[in-house]
mmCIF file of C-alpha atoms in Angstrom:
data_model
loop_
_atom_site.group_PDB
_atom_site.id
_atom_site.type_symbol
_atom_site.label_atom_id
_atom_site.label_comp_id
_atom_site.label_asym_id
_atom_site.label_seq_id
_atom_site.Cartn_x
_atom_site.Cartn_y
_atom_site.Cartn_z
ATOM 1 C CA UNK A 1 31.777 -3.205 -23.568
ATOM 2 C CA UNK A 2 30.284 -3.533 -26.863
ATOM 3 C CA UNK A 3 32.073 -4.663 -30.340
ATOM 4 C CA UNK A 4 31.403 -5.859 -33.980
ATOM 5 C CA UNK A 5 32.914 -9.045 -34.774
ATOM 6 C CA UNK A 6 33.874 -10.335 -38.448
ATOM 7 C CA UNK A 7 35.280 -13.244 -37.162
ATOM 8 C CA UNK A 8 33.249 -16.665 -35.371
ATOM 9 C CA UNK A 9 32.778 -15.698 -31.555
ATOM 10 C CA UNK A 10 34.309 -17.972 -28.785
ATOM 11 C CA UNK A 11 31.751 -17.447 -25.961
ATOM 12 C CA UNK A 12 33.272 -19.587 -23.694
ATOM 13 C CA UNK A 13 36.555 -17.352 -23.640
ATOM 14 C CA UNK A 14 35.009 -14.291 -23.467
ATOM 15 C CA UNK A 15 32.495 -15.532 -20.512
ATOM 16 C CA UNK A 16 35.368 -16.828 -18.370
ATOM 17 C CA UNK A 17 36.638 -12.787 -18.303
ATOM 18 C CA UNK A 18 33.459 -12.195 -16.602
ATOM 19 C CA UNK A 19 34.351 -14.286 -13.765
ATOM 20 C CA UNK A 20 35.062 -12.190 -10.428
ATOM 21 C CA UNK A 21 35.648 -12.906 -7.048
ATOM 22 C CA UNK A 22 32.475 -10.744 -6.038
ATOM 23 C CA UNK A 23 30.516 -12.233 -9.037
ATOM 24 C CA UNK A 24 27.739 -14.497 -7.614
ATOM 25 C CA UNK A 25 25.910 -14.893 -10.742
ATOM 26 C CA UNK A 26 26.799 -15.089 -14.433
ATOM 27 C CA UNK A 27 24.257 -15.239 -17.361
ATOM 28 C CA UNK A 28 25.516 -15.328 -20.924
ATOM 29 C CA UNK A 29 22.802 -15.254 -23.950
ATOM 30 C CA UNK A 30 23.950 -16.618 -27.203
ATOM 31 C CA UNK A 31 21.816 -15.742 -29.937
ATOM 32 C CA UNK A 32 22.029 -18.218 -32.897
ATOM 33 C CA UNK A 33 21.610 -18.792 -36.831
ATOM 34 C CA UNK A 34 18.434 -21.214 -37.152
ATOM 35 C CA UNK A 35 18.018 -23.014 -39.604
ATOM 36 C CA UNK A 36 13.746 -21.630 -40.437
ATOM 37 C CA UNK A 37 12.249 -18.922 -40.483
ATOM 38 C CA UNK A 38 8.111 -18.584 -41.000
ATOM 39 C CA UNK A 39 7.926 -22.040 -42.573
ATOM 40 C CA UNK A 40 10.614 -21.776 -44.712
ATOM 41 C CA UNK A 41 14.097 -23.266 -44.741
ATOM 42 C CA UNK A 42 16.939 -20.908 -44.132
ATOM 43 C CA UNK A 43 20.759 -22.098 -45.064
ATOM 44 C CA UNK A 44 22.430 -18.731 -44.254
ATOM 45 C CA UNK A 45 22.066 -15.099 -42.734
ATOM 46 C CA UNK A 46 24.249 -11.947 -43.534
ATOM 47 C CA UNK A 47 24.741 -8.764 -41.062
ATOM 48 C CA UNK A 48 25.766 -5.939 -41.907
ATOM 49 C CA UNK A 49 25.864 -2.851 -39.695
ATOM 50 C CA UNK A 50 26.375 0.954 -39.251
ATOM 51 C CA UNK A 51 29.769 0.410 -36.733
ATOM 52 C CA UNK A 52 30.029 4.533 -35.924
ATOM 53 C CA UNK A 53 26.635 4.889 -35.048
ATOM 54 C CA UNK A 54 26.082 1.002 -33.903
ATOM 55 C CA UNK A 55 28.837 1.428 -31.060
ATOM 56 C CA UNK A 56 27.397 4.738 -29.850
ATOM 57 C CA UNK A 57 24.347 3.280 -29.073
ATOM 58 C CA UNK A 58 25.646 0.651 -27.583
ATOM 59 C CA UNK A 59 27.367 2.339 -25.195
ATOM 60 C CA UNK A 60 23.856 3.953 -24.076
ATOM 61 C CA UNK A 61 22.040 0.604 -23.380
ATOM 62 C CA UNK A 62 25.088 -0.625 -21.680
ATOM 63 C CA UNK A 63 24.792 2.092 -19.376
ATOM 64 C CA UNK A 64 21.192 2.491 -19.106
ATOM 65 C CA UNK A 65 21.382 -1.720 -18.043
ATOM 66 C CA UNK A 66 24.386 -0.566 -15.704
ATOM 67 C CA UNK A 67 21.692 2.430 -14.129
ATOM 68 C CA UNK A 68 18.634 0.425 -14.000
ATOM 69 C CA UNK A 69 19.810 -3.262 -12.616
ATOM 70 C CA UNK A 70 23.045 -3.831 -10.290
ATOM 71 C CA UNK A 71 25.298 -5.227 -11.892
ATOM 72 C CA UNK A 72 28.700 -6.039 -12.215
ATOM 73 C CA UNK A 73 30.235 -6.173 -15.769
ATOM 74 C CA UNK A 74 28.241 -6.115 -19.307
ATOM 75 C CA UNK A 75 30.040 -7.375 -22.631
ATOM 76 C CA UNK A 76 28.313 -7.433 -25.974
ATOM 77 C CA UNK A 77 29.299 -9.205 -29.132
ATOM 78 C CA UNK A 78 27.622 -9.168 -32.219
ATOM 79 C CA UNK A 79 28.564 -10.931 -35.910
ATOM 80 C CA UNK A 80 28.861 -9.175 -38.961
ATOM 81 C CA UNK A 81 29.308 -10.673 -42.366
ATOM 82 C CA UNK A 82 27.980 -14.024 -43.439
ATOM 83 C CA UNK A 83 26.785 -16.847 -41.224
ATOM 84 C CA UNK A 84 26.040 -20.339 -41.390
ATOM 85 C CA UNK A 85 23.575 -22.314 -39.096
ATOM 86 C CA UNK A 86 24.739 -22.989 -35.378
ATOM 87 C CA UNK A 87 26.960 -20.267 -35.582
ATOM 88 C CA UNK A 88 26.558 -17.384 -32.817
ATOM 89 C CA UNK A 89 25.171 -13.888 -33.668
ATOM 90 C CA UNK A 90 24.382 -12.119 -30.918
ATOM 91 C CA UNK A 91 26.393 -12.830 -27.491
ATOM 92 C CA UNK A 92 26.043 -10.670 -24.384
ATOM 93 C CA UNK A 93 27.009 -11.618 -21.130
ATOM 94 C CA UNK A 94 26.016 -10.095 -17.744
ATOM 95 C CA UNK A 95 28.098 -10.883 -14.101
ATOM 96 C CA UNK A 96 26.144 -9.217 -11.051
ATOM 97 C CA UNK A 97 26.652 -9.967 -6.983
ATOM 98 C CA UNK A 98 23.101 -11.699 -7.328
ATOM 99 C CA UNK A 99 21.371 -13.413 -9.813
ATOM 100 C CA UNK A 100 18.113 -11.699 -9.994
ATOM 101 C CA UNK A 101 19.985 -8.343 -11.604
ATOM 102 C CA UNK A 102 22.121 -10.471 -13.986
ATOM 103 C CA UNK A 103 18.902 -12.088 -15.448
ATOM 104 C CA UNK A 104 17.230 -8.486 -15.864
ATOM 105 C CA UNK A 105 20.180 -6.742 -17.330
ATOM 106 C CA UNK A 106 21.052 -9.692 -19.819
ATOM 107 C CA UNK A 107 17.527 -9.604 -21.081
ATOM 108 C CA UNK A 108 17.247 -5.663 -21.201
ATOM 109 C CA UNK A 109 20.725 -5.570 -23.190
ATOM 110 C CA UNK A 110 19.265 -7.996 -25.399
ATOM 111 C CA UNK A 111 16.049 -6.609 -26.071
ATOM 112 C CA UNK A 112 17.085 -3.247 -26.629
ATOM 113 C CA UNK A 113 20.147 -4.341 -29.049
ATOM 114 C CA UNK A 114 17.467 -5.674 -31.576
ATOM 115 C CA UNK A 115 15.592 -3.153 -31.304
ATOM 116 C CA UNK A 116 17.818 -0.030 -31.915
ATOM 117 C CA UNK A 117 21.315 -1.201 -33.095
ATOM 118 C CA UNK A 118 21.741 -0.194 -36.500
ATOM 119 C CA UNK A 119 22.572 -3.911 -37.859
ATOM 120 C CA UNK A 120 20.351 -5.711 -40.843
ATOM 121 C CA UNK A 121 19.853 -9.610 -41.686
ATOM 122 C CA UNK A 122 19.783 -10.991 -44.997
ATOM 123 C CA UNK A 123 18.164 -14.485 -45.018
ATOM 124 C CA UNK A 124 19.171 -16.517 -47.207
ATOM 125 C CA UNK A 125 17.194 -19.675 -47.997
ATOM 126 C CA UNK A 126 17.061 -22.622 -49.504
ATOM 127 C CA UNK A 127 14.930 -22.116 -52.631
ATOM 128 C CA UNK A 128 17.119 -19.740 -53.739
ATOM 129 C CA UNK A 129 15.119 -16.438 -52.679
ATOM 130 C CA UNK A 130 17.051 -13.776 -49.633
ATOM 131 C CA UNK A 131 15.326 -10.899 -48.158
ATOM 132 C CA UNK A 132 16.125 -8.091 -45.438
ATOM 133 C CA UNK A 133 14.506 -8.833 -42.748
ATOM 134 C CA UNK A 134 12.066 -6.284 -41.474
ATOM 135 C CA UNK A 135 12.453 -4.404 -44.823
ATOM 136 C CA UNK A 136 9.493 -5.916 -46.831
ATOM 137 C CA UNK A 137 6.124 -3.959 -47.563
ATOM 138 C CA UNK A 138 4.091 -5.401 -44.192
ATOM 139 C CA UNK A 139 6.783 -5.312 -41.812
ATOM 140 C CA UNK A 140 6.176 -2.762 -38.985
ATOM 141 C CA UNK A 141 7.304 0.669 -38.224
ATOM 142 C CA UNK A 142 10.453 0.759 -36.332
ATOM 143 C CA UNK B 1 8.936 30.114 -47.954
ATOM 144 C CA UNK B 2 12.546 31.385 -48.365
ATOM 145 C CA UNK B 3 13.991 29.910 -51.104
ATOM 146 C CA UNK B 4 16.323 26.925 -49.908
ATOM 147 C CA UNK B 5 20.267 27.182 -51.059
ATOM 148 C CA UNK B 6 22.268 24.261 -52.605
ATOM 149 C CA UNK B 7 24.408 22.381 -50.101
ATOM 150 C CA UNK B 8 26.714 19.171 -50.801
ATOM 151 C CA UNK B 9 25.872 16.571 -48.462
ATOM 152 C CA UNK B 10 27.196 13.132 -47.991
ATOM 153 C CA UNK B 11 25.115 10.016 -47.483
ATOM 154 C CA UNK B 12 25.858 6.647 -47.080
ATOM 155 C CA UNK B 13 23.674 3.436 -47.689
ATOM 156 C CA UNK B 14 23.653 -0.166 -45.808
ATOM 157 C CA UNK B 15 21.711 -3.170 -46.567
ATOM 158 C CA UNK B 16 18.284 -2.378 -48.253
ATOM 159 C CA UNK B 17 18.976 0.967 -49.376
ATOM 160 C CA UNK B 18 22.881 0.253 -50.809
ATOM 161 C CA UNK B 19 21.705 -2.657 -52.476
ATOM 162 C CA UNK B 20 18.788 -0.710 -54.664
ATOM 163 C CA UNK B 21 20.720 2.271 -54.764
ATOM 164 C CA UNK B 22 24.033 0.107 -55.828
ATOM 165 C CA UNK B 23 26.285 2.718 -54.022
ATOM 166 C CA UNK B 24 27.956 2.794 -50.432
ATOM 167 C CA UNK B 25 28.124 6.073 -50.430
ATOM 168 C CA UNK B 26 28.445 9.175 -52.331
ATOM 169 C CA UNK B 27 27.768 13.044 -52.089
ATOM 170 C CA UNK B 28 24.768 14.780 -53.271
ATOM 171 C CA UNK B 29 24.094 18.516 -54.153
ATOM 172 C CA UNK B 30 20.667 18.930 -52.744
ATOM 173 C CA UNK B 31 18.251 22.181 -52.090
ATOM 174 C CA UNK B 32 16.262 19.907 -49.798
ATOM 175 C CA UNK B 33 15.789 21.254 -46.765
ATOM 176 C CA UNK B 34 15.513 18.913 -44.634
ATOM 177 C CA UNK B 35 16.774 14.960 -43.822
ATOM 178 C CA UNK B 36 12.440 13.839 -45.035
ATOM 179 C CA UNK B 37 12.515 15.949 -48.382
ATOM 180 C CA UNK B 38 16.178 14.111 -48.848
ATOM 181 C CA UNK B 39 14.898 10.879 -48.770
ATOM 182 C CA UNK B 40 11.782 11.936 -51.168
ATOM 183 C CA UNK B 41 14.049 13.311 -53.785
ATOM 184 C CA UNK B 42 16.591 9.784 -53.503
ATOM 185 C CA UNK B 43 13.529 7.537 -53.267
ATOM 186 C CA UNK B 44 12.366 9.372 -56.142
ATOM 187 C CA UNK B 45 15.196 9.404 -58.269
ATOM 188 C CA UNK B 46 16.435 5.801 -56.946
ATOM 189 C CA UNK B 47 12.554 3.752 -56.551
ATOM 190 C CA UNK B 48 13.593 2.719 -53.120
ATOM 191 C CA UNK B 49 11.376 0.404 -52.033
ATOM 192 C CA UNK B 50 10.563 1.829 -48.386
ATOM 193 C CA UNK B 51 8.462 4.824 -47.327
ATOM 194 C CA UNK B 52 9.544 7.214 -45.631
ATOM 195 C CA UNK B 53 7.501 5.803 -42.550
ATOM 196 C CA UNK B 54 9.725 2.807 -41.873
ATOM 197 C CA UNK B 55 13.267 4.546 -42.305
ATOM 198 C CA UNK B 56 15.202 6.554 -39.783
ATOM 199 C CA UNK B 57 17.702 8.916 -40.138
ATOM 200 C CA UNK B 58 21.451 9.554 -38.481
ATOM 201 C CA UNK B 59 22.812 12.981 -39.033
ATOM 202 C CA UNK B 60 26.481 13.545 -38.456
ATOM 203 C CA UNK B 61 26.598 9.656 -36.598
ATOM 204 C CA UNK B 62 23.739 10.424 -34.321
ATOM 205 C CA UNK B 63 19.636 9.517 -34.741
ATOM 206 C CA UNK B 64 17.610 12.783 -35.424
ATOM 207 C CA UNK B 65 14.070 13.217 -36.599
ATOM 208 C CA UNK B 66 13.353 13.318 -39.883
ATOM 209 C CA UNK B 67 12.494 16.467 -39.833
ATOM 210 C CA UNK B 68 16.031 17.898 -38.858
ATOM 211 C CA UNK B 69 17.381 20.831 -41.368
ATOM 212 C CA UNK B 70 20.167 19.925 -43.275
ATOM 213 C CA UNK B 71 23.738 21.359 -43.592
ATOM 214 C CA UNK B 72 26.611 21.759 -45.743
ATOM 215 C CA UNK B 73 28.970 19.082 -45.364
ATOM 216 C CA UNK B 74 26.445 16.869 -42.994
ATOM 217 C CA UNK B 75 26.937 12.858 -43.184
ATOM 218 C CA UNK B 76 23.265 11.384 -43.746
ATOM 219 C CA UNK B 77 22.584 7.726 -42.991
ATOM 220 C CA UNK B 78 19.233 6.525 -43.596
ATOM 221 C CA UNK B 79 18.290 3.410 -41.713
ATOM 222 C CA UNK B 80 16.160 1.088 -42.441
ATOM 223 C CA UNK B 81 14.185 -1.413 -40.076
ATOM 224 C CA UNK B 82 17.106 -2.757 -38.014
ATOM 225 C CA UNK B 83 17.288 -6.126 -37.297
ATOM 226 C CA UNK B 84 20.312 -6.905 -35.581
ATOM 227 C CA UNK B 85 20.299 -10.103 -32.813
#
């Protein structure tokens, strides 16, 4: 499962649905707002996504992870709107009979998330500049 | 080349793209033919700052290659570099 969230997310609630009788093994990521970014001092970031489009493809790495690794359960939150430091961004959780599998399918799920959802960061930092990251002249071809 | 007829299509903008174009969304008259010679005539007309080369497109809520004809009535999203995570 895979959802946008507008609201703070409360990972430890949402891990404890994960947990199974036939469950062995239980990783949870939790991606979070730092406080730098390439030497420079960062007080905020802002997501905003595509939710029509964002969900489909969601629902294509969550299988794909489900297809490749053996695993259990996958759930998928990530923020949108404005966020301060600390606060979580990205959380995806992965419950498999074996550990091995849960590590592999969390990271996959992860990976591929940043790499095709369509959700964008603002930075904001402290001397007053923001930017979208990936979205200046040098940044690579997605 | 057969001349290209006018369709409406509707497009709608996120992060980079609605902030320089200052619209969420709106719907364009186009002869463009396809979702590339879009993006030329709104960079164009709008100076968005990103080539071509670093924005994707969604057609109808689903990624297609630039390339992809257009239609009457399609819903255009381009996307920029995503960084979501």
């Amino acid at each position: 499962m895979f959802r946008l969230s507008p609201s703070p997310i409360d990972s430890k609630k949402i891990a404890d649905t994960l947990v199974a009788d036939e469950s062995g093994a239980i990783i949870t990521f939790e991606g979070r707002v730092r406080n730098h970014q390439d030497g420079k001092k960062v007080l905020a970031l802002e997501y905003e996504a595509y939710e029509d489009l964002a969900m489909e493809e969601a629902k294509k790495i969550i299988a794909e992870a489900s297809q490749k690794f053996k695993v259990q359960n996958i759930d998928c939150v990530h923020r949108v709107g404005k966020l301060d430091i600390r606060e979580i961004a990205l959380w995806v959780g992965v419950s498999a009979a074996h550990r091995d599998a849960a590590f592999q399918a969390c990271r996959y799920v992860v990976d591929e998330i940043k790499a095709r959802l369509p959700i964008w960061k603002k930075e904001y930092f402290e001397d007053g500049t923001t930017q979208w990251v990936n979205c200046q002249e040098k940044s690579r071809v997605h | 080349m057969p001349e290209q007829s006018e369709k409406a299509v509707h497009v709608r903008y996120f992060a980079i793209l609605r902030e320089q174009r200052g619209l969420v969304e709106e719907t364009i008259t186009t002869r463009s033919a396809t979702a590339v010679e879009l993006y030329a005539e709104l960079q164009a007309r709008h100076h968005f700052s990103l080539s071509q080369n670093f924005v994707k497109v969604s057609v109808n809520n689903t990624f297609q290659p630039m390339n992809t004809p257009l239609h009457d009535q399609d819903l255009l999203v381009f996307i920029p570099p995503v960084a979501g995570g």
